[in-house]
Amino acid sequence: MSNRKACQRFVAGLASLLCATAGWLAAVAPASATQYSATCATLQSDLNAASADPLGGMGDTVTLTEMCGAAGENAGSYVLPTGSAFTLEGIGADAGFDATGLGGAQLQSPLGEGVAGLTISHLSFEGSSDASQGALVLYHDGGTLSVREDRFLKDAALSPSPVELTDNQLGCPGGAGNSGITVERSVFREDTGAATSAGLGAGGGMLLSIECGLDAFTIAGNEFLGDRLTPASGQPGSGAGLAIANSDAKNLAHVTQLDNVFDSNSVIADGSSRYVGGGEDAAGVDLTSTDDRFSRNSLPGTSGSGNFSWGAGLSVENSGCQTISPASTLIQAIVAANTISDSGTEDPGLAQGAGVYVGCAPPVGYSNSLTLLDSTVTNNVVTPAAATAVAGIAGHPSDRLSLENTILWGDAGGAELGGFTGVGGSLAAAFSDVCVGSGPFPGVGNICADPLLVSDKVAGSFDVHETADSPTIDTGANTLVPNNLSADAFGVQRALPGHVACHVHYPFVVDIGAAEFQAVQNFACALLVPVVSFSFPSVKQLAGGVLRLTFRSPAHGRLAVKGQLRLTETVRKRHKRIKHTRTLAYGKVSVSTPNDGSVSFDLRPTKAALALLERHKRLHVKLMAAYTPSFGSGGSKSRKVLVKYKAPPRKRRRRA
């Protein structure tokens, strides 16, 4: 075959492939997006119309312009058809669903039938009080279900949560996760979930039910405030603010949480069953939590064989004690002022982890792991106090706990730590404020001292900022701070000098705990800017004109060095010889300088300077060094050096 014919066949084949690809893209791509402006009267028909568009309305937007149900109109549920993949959003502050006094779920997908790629945003759900379903009940099947910037206010449900989001992909069809659920920047305030005699109460604010652990789940920027879970007598309850339950026995779900607030949520019960997670209960998941706050949440005490009260702030469970062991991480968590309280008839010894519980439910052998980084657990309380209770962090003997740059101090009514010391268990700490008896917990960098936080000895306070005398200032380890962590839990730069003084340079060392102390510069010191004296770097000549400079640095800062040489040449002009002088750059370099230490670096000649050096064999070079400290003023110095040419060593040839 000739080259021309081969080329023609290749081009024809490529054109056919491109046409087929274009046809496929045209078949799967949504048509031009449709915008629906909906009132309460037209909302259901607009939802139906959008879902009937190609790909379930992907790219379409249904905008609700008013509050439905408040005036008695359209008080029933609105149904999202199966496969809905559009955006349903509210416009203005008063768009959504108000079922106050009317009952009924407000927005739902058909039981067991999923939406796909649906987004719910900027809507209010208020006053729902249905006995069987919550304000928002969605089954998710494919794509990403997003709930963004919504408000759930004083909603109530008995089955069991006001907001139920179910990842409806039992068995992970297709064998891999390609979807998930995201809930972000939403408010769940004063909502109530309950359990009748038929089953578990879970999620006073929201229940996230997972059937495929391979999918992705994100909970970010939300507020769970004053939510309640009220299980019936003898019925268990989990997650007064948020409950996450993974029923996939083969795959642990990976849940990412960021910047959420769980405050003043409560399980309210008669103390006759098992209660976990006053703020949040995460069961069967690998949880990665960053900058979450768990404060002033509460669990009731309990009594009776097999009952327990675990994790008033946060409970991380290996649900069903699966052989797959979860491994969760809390980064810059604030766990403070949470309580487990008995009414007087319960057994306070069953109160485990007024701050955090990590373990297996019930505890029968399989382990669970939790790591706390740069976190603070303090001011959590078990009442009445009991020798066998745990007020700080509790787990089963076979579970594993690691503390790094973390404060665990000031919890009352029980031990700071309990569990983690049996077969398969482990307990480790480094650069943390945690005690064993009256001394530091064994481990590098640990201390045992009152951290002197703002919240110290203030009942119900969760202000974990350090005070000027806190022993945790500048006593952490920079190497234990995650690489992507540039600010503390309050947005302050991490690894600041924790002390200031006139003419003194303190190192940038991270504090122990979730907060970084900001030292305040004295005004008089600020006016008296110190002059930092320094010596000119020592110079050592290397081959090829390279100058090895060694600088003794008095403080953090920057040193810039450049070299110049003056070249005088004789030129002939109109039968006269005239001397001509010009200035050439020899080279330059700039480096950061440590605090009270030495730094060595090389100044390399430019190509032109190296050529001159090779020709003349020696050059007089003027070196100029400018030092700028991080605090104060430095200056500049210069020195002349005679640079002699040294040829680089020749490379030896290998013999054949």
XYZ file of C-alpha atoms in Angstrom:
656
model
C 0.000 0.000 0.000
C 1.325 3.395 -0.962
C 2.013 6.019 1.680
C -0.665 8.246 0.115
C -3.364 5.553 0.382
C -2.389 4.788 3.967
C -2.601 8.468 4.856
C -6.011 8.769 3.200
C -7.368 5.778 5.129
C -6.015 7.183 8.414
C -7.677 10.567 7.803
C -10.960 8.901 6.870
C -10.882 6.748 10.016
C -10.098 9.750 12.218
C -12.965 11.720 10.674
C -15.349 8.825 11.319
C -14.219 8.627 14.953
C -14.676 12.349 15.445
C -18.183 12.216 13.934
C -19.145 9.298 16.181
C -17.813 11.124 19.236
C -19.722 14.264 18.317
C -22.901 12.217 17.897
C -22.439 10.599 21.310
C -21.833 13.959 22.978
C -24.954 15.343 21.307
C -26.949 12.386 22.592
C -25.841 12.682 26.236
C -25.415 16.440 26.548
C -28.422 18.332 27.899
C -30.278 20.695 25.655
C -30.103 24.373 26.392
C -30.874 24.965 30.065
C -34.449 25.881 30.948
C -35.327 28.377 33.665
C -38.606 27.859 35.531
C -39.978 30.643 37.746
C -42.327 28.837 40.135
C -44.999 29.935 42.559
C -46.501 27.596 45.131
C -49.379 26.902 42.752
C -47.111 25.939 39.846
C -44.219 24.332 41.714
C -45.282 20.696 41.313
C -45.951 21.045 37.603
C -42.622 22.835 37.149
C -40.802 20.039 39.022
C -42.464 17.476 36.762
C -41.606 19.446 33.635
C -37.965 19.906 34.591
C -37.460 16.215 35.415
C -39.008 15.281 32.052
C -36.292 17.195 30.215
C -33.287 15.221 28.894
C -31.101 13.679 31.622
C -33.624 14.546 34.325
C -33.360 18.271 33.677
C -29.576 18.489 34.107
C -28.669 22.156 33.797
C -32.265 23.346 34.384
C -33.189 25.603 37.305
C -36.540 25.831 39.084
C -36.701 29.047 41.109
C -39.298 29.309 43.883
C -40.305 32.896 44.531
C -42.451 32.611 47.703
C -43.110 30.753 50.942
C -45.491 27.846 50.428
C -47.966 26.642 53.007
C -47.939 29.613 55.370
C -51.313 30.843 54.099
C -52.796 27.341 53.903
C -52.238 26.840 50.190
C -50.462 23.779 48.881
C -49.850 22.498 52.384
C -49.155 18.936 51.232
C -45.869 17.468 50.095
C -44.144 18.391 46.888
C -42.656 15.375 45.131
C -39.390 15.318 43.233
C -39.789 12.815 40.386
C -37.373 9.906 40.065
C -34.149 10.886 38.311
C -34.462 14.621 39.005
C -31.115 16.240 38.190
C -31.913 19.957 38.129
C -31.458 22.795 40.636
C -34.337 23.822 42.890
C -33.535 27.161 44.488
C -35.257 29.904 46.405
C -34.929 33.578 45.725
C -35.064 36.103 48.537
C -35.254 35.516 52.287
C -38.837 34.217 52.254
C -38.777 31.404 49.740
C -39.433 27.843 50.805
C -41.940 25.844 52.807
C -43.704 26.799 56.043
C -45.757 23.943 57.442
C -46.349 25.497 60.857
C -49.580 24.050 62.195
C -50.255 22.191 58.953
C -48.235 18.975 59.269
C -46.946 16.997 56.351
C -43.560 16.536 54.772
C -42.571 19.511 52.675
C -40.349 18.112 49.924
C -39.593 14.476 49.148
C -38.662 11.930 46.528
C -40.740 8.735 46.170
C -39.901 6.042 48.713
C -36.915 4.047 47.533
C -36.668 5.939 44.232
C -33.696 8.221 43.812
C -32.931 11.652 42.500
C -29.738 12.071 40.486
C -27.540 15.160 40.465
C -30.150 17.288 42.259
C -29.253 20.565 43.993
C -31.476 22.135 46.692
C -30.353 25.663 47.599
C -31.443 28.875 49.350
C -34.727 27.447 50.642
C -36.381 27.596 54.078
C -38.073 24.562 55.627
C -40.011 25.592 58.709
C -42.487 24.110 61.152
C -42.859 20.613 59.735
C -44.471 18.233 62.236
C -45.272 15.076 60.312
C -45.582 11.825 62.241
C -43.994 9.692 59.551
C -41.676 11.857 57.433
C -39.427 14.874 57.822
C -39.352 18.269 56.183
C -36.931 17.073 53.470
C -36.756 13.377 52.566
C -34.572 12.481 49.592
C -33.348 9.183 48.184
C -30.240 9.681 46.100
C -29.246 7.443 43.201
C -26.364 8.613 40.991
C -24.756 11.979 40.420
C -24.156 14.291 43.363
C -26.993 15.371 45.628
C -26.266 18.849 46.990
C -28.026 20.711 49.800
C -26.597 24.234 49.918
C -27.346 27.324 51.975
C -30.737 26.077 53.141
C -32.481 26.706 56.468
C -34.283 24.068 58.546
C -36.037 25.769 61.436
C -38.199 24.104 64.126
C -38.995 21.086 62.005
C -40.042 17.832 63.661
C -40.466 14.222 62.573
C -40.930 10.792 64.138
C -39.362 8.678 61.402
C -36.844 9.594 62.661
C -35.267 12.878 61.475
C -36.546 16.199 60.086
C -34.024 15.909 57.235
C -33.307 12.462 55.813
C -30.799 12.048 52.992
C -30.330 8.441 51.883
C -27.590 7.301 49.538
C -29.903 4.802 47.870
C -27.287 2.559 46.213
C -27.421 -0.700 48.141
C -24.544 -2.934 47.146
C -22.741 -0.170 45.211
C -24.101 -0.975 41.724
C -21.345 -0.855 39.135
C -18.759 -1.731 41.748
C -17.423 1.794 42.285
C -18.597 5.029 43.778
C -19.285 7.716 41.207
C -21.587 9.955 43.165
C -22.195 11.263 46.645
C -23.959 13.741 48.883
C -22.808 17.245 49.823
C -24.396 19.399 52.530
C -22.862 22.829 52.979
C -23.492 26.248 54.531
C -26.934 25.240 55.824
C -28.575 25.889 59.212
C -30.400 23.267 61.300
C -31.901 25.108 64.266
C -34.258 23.845 67.000
C -35.320 20.819 64.978
C -36.577 17.636 66.653
C -36.232 13.992 65.727
C -37.841 11.172 67.632
C -38.245 7.407 67.724
C -41.475 5.609 68.462
C -41.492 2.161 70.008
C -40.671 0.797 66.543
C -37.031 1.772 66.211
C -33.975 3.954 66.515
C -34.065 7.713 66.867
C -31.248 9.219 64.787
C -30.495 12.763 63.701
C -32.332 15.481 65.564
C -31.131 17.922 62.915
C -30.246 15.613 60.005
C -29.770 11.919 59.233
C -27.331 10.899 56.494
C -27.961 7.245 55.667
C -25.305 5.556 53.508
C -25.804 2.351 51.531
C -22.693 2.585 49.331
C -19.487 3.325 51.198
C -17.603 3.957 47.952
C -19.447 7.216 47.328
C -18.124 10.600 48.533
C -19.761 12.585 51.328
C -19.016 16.169 52.387
C -20.471 18.134 55.318
C -19.066 21.694 55.330
C -19.851 25.071 56.849
C -23.114 24.000 58.509
C -24.628 24.937 61.866
C -26.518 22.444 64.039
C -27.923 24.589 66.823
C -30.301 23.572 69.605
C -31.567 20.442 67.856
C -33.175 17.692 69.938
C -33.585 13.950 69.726
C -36.402 12.509 71.848
C -36.482 8.698 71.642
C -39.352 6.925 73.323
C -38.835 4.996 76.553
C -36.545 2.060 76.023
C -35.501 3.212 72.553
C -31.908 4.196 71.680
C -30.936 7.559 70.227
C -27.920 8.744 68.240
C -26.825 12.124 66.941
C -28.948 14.921 68.371
C -27.436 17.316 65.835
C -26.230 15.028 63.036
C -26.338 11.259 62.642
C -24.337 9.476 59.928
C -25.078 5.771 59.517
C -23.301 3.493 57.035
C -25.082 0.194 56.350
C -22.552 -0.998 53.735
C -20.950 -3.987 55.444
C -18.134 -4.235 52.866
C -16.990 -0.628 52.492
C -16.258 2.086 55.003
C -17.684 5.409 53.882
C -15.284 8.357 53.715
C -16.864 11.508 55.128
C -15.146 14.888 54.934
C -16.241 17.580 57.364
C -15.050 21.180 57.497
C -15.918 24.231 59.579
C -19.180 22.944 61.082
C -20.678 24.024 64.413
C -22.513 21.553 66.675
C -23.781 23.597 69.613
C -26.436 23.038 72.320
C -27.899 19.871 70.791
C -29.461 17.363 73.202
C -30.716 13.811 73.455
C -33.712 13.989 75.798
C -34.761 10.595 77.185
C -35.678 8.759 80.358
C -32.339 6.988 80.804
C -33.565 3.496 79.887
C -31.530 2.780 76.740
C -28.347 3.533 74.769
C -27.481 7.122 73.779
C -24.563 8.282 71.612
C -23.439 11.513 69.996
C -25.017 14.559 71.590
C -23.541 16.752 68.880
C -22.810 14.155 66.192
C -22.748 10.398 65.826
C -20.719 8.989 62.901
C -21.114 5.216 62.539
C -19.231 3.003 60.128
C -17.236 5.779 58.484
C -13.719 7.128 58.160
C -14.300 10.693 59.314
C -11.905 13.518 58.478
C -12.985 16.603 60.402
C -11.227 19.985 60.167
C -12.134 23.082 62.200
C -15.365 21.564 63.562
C -16.678 22.755 66.940
C -18.603 20.487 69.325
C -19.818 22.581 72.256
C -22.550 22.513 74.938
C -24.135 19.327 73.618
C -25.655 16.868 76.076
C -26.665 13.276 76.664
C -28.783 11.841 79.464
C -27.381 9.310 81.867
C -28.607 5.732 81.716
C -28.801 2.515 83.691
C -29.356 -1.169 83.106
C -27.408 -3.980 81.509
C -26.159 -3.251 78.001
C -26.968 0.457 78.141
C -24.523 3.344 77.867
C -24.154 7.093 77.261
C -21.238 7.749 74.904
C -19.779 10.886 73.360
C -21.804 13.926 74.370
C -19.768 16.032 71.945
C -18.899 13.475 69.272
C -19.248 9.724 68.934
C -17.305 7.840 66.238
C -18.525 4.243 66.127
C -17.614 1.065 64.351
C -21.287 0.295 63.820
C -22.169 -3.355 64.266
C -18.538 -4.016 65.197
C -17.588 -4.755 61.603
C -14.245 -6.403 60.884
C -13.362 -3.332 58.774
C -11.848 -0.899 61.257
C -12.537 2.829 60.770
C -9.691 5.314 61.123
C -10.846 8.884 61.724
C -8.980 12.161 62.175
C -9.965 15.368 63.948
C -7.901 18.399 62.921
C -8.200 21.604 64.970
C -11.343 20.332 66.652
C -12.840 22.235 69.567
C -14.630 19.856 71.947
C -15.740 21.843 74.968
C -18.490 22.211 77.580
C -20.387 19.041 76.596
C -22.193 17.133 79.356
C -23.567 13.745 80.343
C -26.042 14.343 83.171
C -27.888 11.836 85.351
C -31.245 12.628 86.897
C -30.242 10.743 90.024
C -31.515 7.263 89.200
C -28.982 6.360 86.511
C -25.526 4.835 86.807
C -22.929 7.574 86.213
C -20.307 4.891 85.575
C -21.973 4.226 82.198
C -21.099 7.763 81.091
C -18.115 7.402 78.780
C -16.642 10.363 76.919
C -18.477 13.547 77.755
C -16.147 15.010 75.142
C -15.490 12.248 72.582
C -16.191 8.529 72.315
C -14.466 6.323 69.763
C -15.190 2.625 69.641
C -17.368 -0.306 68.791
C -21.076 -0.476 69.585
C -21.476 -2.739 71.458
C -17.820 -3.188 72.458
C -16.991 -6.765 71.481
C -13.529 -6.870 70.014
C -13.161 -5.004 66.727
C -11.145 -1.833 66.905
C -11.691 1.759 65.908
C -8.982 4.421 65.527
C -8.991 8.163 66.117
C -6.223 10.761 65.745
C -6.533 14.289 67.139
C -4.217 16.911 65.609
C -3.898 20.477 66.938
C -7.158 20.107 68.862
C -8.549 21.127 72.240
C -10.756 18.956 74.460
C -11.675 20.749 77.678
C -14.407 21.702 80.145
C -16.554 18.617 79.425
C -18.463 17.306 82.437
C -20.068 14.137 83.789
C -22.576 14.732 86.599
C -22.675 13.380 89.166
C -19.002 12.514 89.245
C -18.046 8.841 89.236
C -14.711 7.069 89.522
C -15.524 4.832 86.533
C -16.853 7.627 84.296
C -14.767 9.294 81.557
C -15.207 13.032 81.070
C -12.658 13.575 78.284
C -12.074 10.911 75.600
C -13.248 7.320 75.982
C -12.957 4.137 73.979
C -13.037 0.368 74.273
C -9.813 -1.352 75.392
C -9.175 -2.607 71.826
C -9.520 0.849 70.227
C -6.658 3.166 69.280
C -6.125 6.841 70.074
C -3.328 9.243 69.097
C -2.936 12.833 70.301
C -0.571 15.303 68.594
C -0.275 19.018 69.433
C -3.497 18.550 71.410
C -4.840 19.818 74.736
C -6.779 17.305 76.859
C -7.311 19.043 80.173
C -9.918 20.386 82.569
C -12.706 17.844 82.030
C -14.640 17.104 85.226
C -16.638 14.339 86.875
C -14.533 11.498 85.502
C -11.160 10.568 84.075
C -9.628 12.447 81.173
C -8.959 9.186 79.327
C -10.504 5.728 79.433
C -9.959 2.608 77.338
C -7.374 1.986 74.583
C -5.096 -0.178 76.725
C -6.350 -3.701 76.014
C -5.416 -6.314 73.428
C -5.126 -4.599 70.047
C -5.553 -1.152 71.563
C -3.046 1.676 71.741
C -2.746 5.106 73.283
C -0.051 7.569 72.205
C 0.601 11.291 72.583
C 3.270 13.717 71.374
C 3.701 17.445 72.030
C 0.370 17.466 73.858
C -0.914 18.773 77.163
C -2.199 15.570 78.777
C -1.454 14.062 82.160
C -1.039 10.696 83.819
C -1.540 11.321 87.487
C 0.407 14.487 88.226
C 2.938 14.087 85.426
C 3.006 14.332 81.638
C 1.722 11.429 79.588
C 4.717 9.430 78.287
C 5.830 10.701 74.903
C 8.109 13.267 73.289
C 7.247 16.906 73.981
C 4.274 16.258 76.288
C 3.491 18.546 79.204
C 1.118 18.350 82.143
C -0.021 21.851 83.032
C -3.148 23.943 83.280
C -3.317 25.510 79.786
C -4.831 28.684 81.278
C -7.432 29.020 78.553
C -10.099 31.706 78.552
C -12.657 28.969 79.289
C -10.837 27.708 82.406
C -13.184 27.229 85.336
C -16.039 28.993 83.504
C -18.985 26.596 83.392
C -20.366 26.139 79.904
C -17.596 28.120 78.208
C -16.089 26.878 74.956
C -13.669 29.775 74.408
C -10.416 27.861 73.980
C -8.193 30.843 73.215
C -4.963 30.886 75.198
C -4.072 33.643 77.606
C -0.692 35.353 77.744
C 0.573 32.987 80.470
C -0.550 29.758 78.800
C 2.188 27.083 78.949
C 0.967 25.705 75.615
C 2.267 28.747 73.705
C 5.160 27.841 71.389
C 5.429 24.303 72.804
C 3.994 22.292 69.905
C 5.845 20.722 66.994
C 5.749 22.410 63.592
C 6.452 19.062 61.931
C 3.145 17.664 63.245
C 1.027 20.400 61.643
C -0.620 19.185 58.400
C 0.938 20.801 55.335
C -2.326 22.397 54.193
C -3.057 23.948 57.598
C -2.084 27.620 57.449
C -4.523 29.054 60.023
C -5.899 27.954 63.390
C -9.550 27.186 64.187
C -10.263 30.918 64.412
C -8.460 31.933 61.208
C -5.259 33.160 62.873
C -1.971 32.295 61.166
C -0.426 29.122 62.486
C 3.069 29.023 64.003
C 3.384 32.606 65.242
C 5.929 33.776 67.807
C 3.942 33.540 71.018
C 5.910 36.224 72.854
C 7.170 39.696 72.035
C 9.760 41.894 73.664
C 11.775 44.894 72.623
C 14.826 43.900 70.589
C 14.104 40.160 71.069
C 13.326 37.774 68.229
C 11.215 34.733 69.149
C 10.919 31.674 66.906
C 7.849 30.767 64.857
C 6.642 27.689 66.781
C 3.115 26.288 66.746
C 1.057 26.298 69.935
C -0.511 23.172 71.420
C -4.271 23.123 70.860
C -6.794 24.460 68.354
C -5.885 28.144 68.843
C -2.707 30.104 68.109
C -1.883 32.880 70.549
C -1.400 36.351 69.032
C 1.158 38.261 71.040
C 0.572 42.020 71.152
C 3.543 44.253 70.514
C 4.073 46.928 73.140
C 3.410 50.348 71.587
C 6.619 51.807 73.005
C 8.595 48.940 71.475
C 6.935 49.527 68.147
C 8.204 53.106 68.211
C 11.730 52.026 69.093
C 12.613 49.962 66.067
C 15.845 48.154 66.974
C 18.892 48.195 64.750
C 20.148 44.648 64.308
C 23.920 44.535 63.962
C 25.581 41.889 61.809
C 28.985 40.890 60.501
C 30.019 40.569 56.882
C 29.903 36.945 55.639
C 33.145 35.002 55.496
C 34.310 34.181 51.971
C 35.894 30.982 50.662
C 36.937 30.674 47.026
C 35.975 27.556 45.100
C 36.751 26.365 41.593
C 35.179 28.161 38.666
C 35.022 31.516 40.412
C 32.351 30.366 42.899
C 32.418 32.180 46.251
C 31.186 30.196 49.294
C 29.694 32.697 51.765
C 28.960 31.841 55.399
C 26.772 34.268 57.346
C 26.256 34.280 61.089
C 22.615 35.373 61.359
C 21.527 37.253 64.492
C 17.784 36.880 63.739
C 15.214 35.749 61.206
C 15.469 37.799 58.051
C 16.947 37.924 54.574
C 20.469 38.530 53.255
C 21.150 39.702 49.701
C 24.719 39.705 48.341
C 25.869 40.952 44.958
C 29.311 41.331 43.431
C 30.653 43.977 41.062
C 33.977 44.486 39.315
C 35.452 47.515 37.587
C 37.174 46.727 34.308
C 39.633 49.253 32.850
C 40.491 48.798 29.196
C 42.723 50.820 26.816
C 41.120 51.652 23.487
C 42.678 53.396 20.480
C 40.840 56.432 19.173
C 42.258 58.767 16.451
C 45.858 57.777 17.006
C 45.370 58.105 20.779
C 45.129 55.526 23.470
C 42.300 56.188 25.920
C 41.596 54.296 29.141
C 37.926 53.286 29.473
C 36.421 51.981 32.767
C 33.149 50.115 33.046
C 31.306 48.287 35.846
C 30.235 44.674 35.377
C 28.081 42.409 37.538
C 29.946 39.453 38.982
C 26.874 37.668 40.393
C 24.161 37.916 43.048
C 22.281 35.710 45.517
C 19.561 36.126 48.169
C 18.780 33.745 51.058
C 16.571 33.512 54.135
C 18.424 33.665 57.426
C 17.664 31.685 60.598
C 17.291 32.974 64.114
C 20.685 32.946 65.848
C 22.361 30.501 63.481
C 24.647 30.183 60.473
C 23.753 29.800 56.832
C 26.124 28.987 53.941
C 25.423 29.644 50.280
C 27.228 30.093 46.960
C 27.562 33.204 44.812
C 28.196 32.059 41.252
C 29.772 34.289 38.583
C 27.885 35.293 35.483
C 29.074 33.884 32.163
C 30.710 37.209 31.268
C 32.456 37.457 34.645
C 33.682 33.874 34.405
C 35.087 34.530 30.913
C 36.980 37.563 32.214
C 38.317 35.570 35.144
C 39.536 32.792 32.869
C 41.336 35.389 30.692
C 42.824 37.629 33.394
C 43.274 34.854 36.033
C 42.450 37.259 38.856
C 39.863 39.979 39.430
C 39.176 42.489 42.184
C 35.511 42.053 43.114
C 33.493 44.284 45.398
C 30.935 42.335 47.449
C 27.943 44.223 48.887
C 25.751 42.552 51.541
C 22.316 43.929 52.554
C 20.658 42.357 55.617
C 16.949 42.841 56.409
C 15.709 41.293 59.699
C 12.073 40.269 60.140
C 11.789 42.776 62.972
C 13.863 45.918 63.219
C 16.267 47.428 60.747
C 19.480 45.950 59.406
C 21.819 47.686 56.980
C 24.442 47.044 54.324
C 28.181 46.401 54.277
C 30.779 45.892 51.541
C 34.186 44.299 51.135
C 36.706 43.891 48.309
C 38.105 40.446 47.603
C 40.712 39.243 45.125
C 39.244 36.351 43.199
C 41.803 33.984 41.674
C 40.869 31.609 38.936
C 40.817 27.928 39.815
C 39.974 25.514 37.040
C 37.232 22.984 37.834
C 38.546 19.411 38.280
C 38.526 17.390 35.116
C 36.244 14.390 34.838
C 38.133 11.137 34.509
C 37.361 9.071 31.446
C 36.323 5.514 31.985
C 38.553 2.934 30.381
C 36.887 0.690 27.860
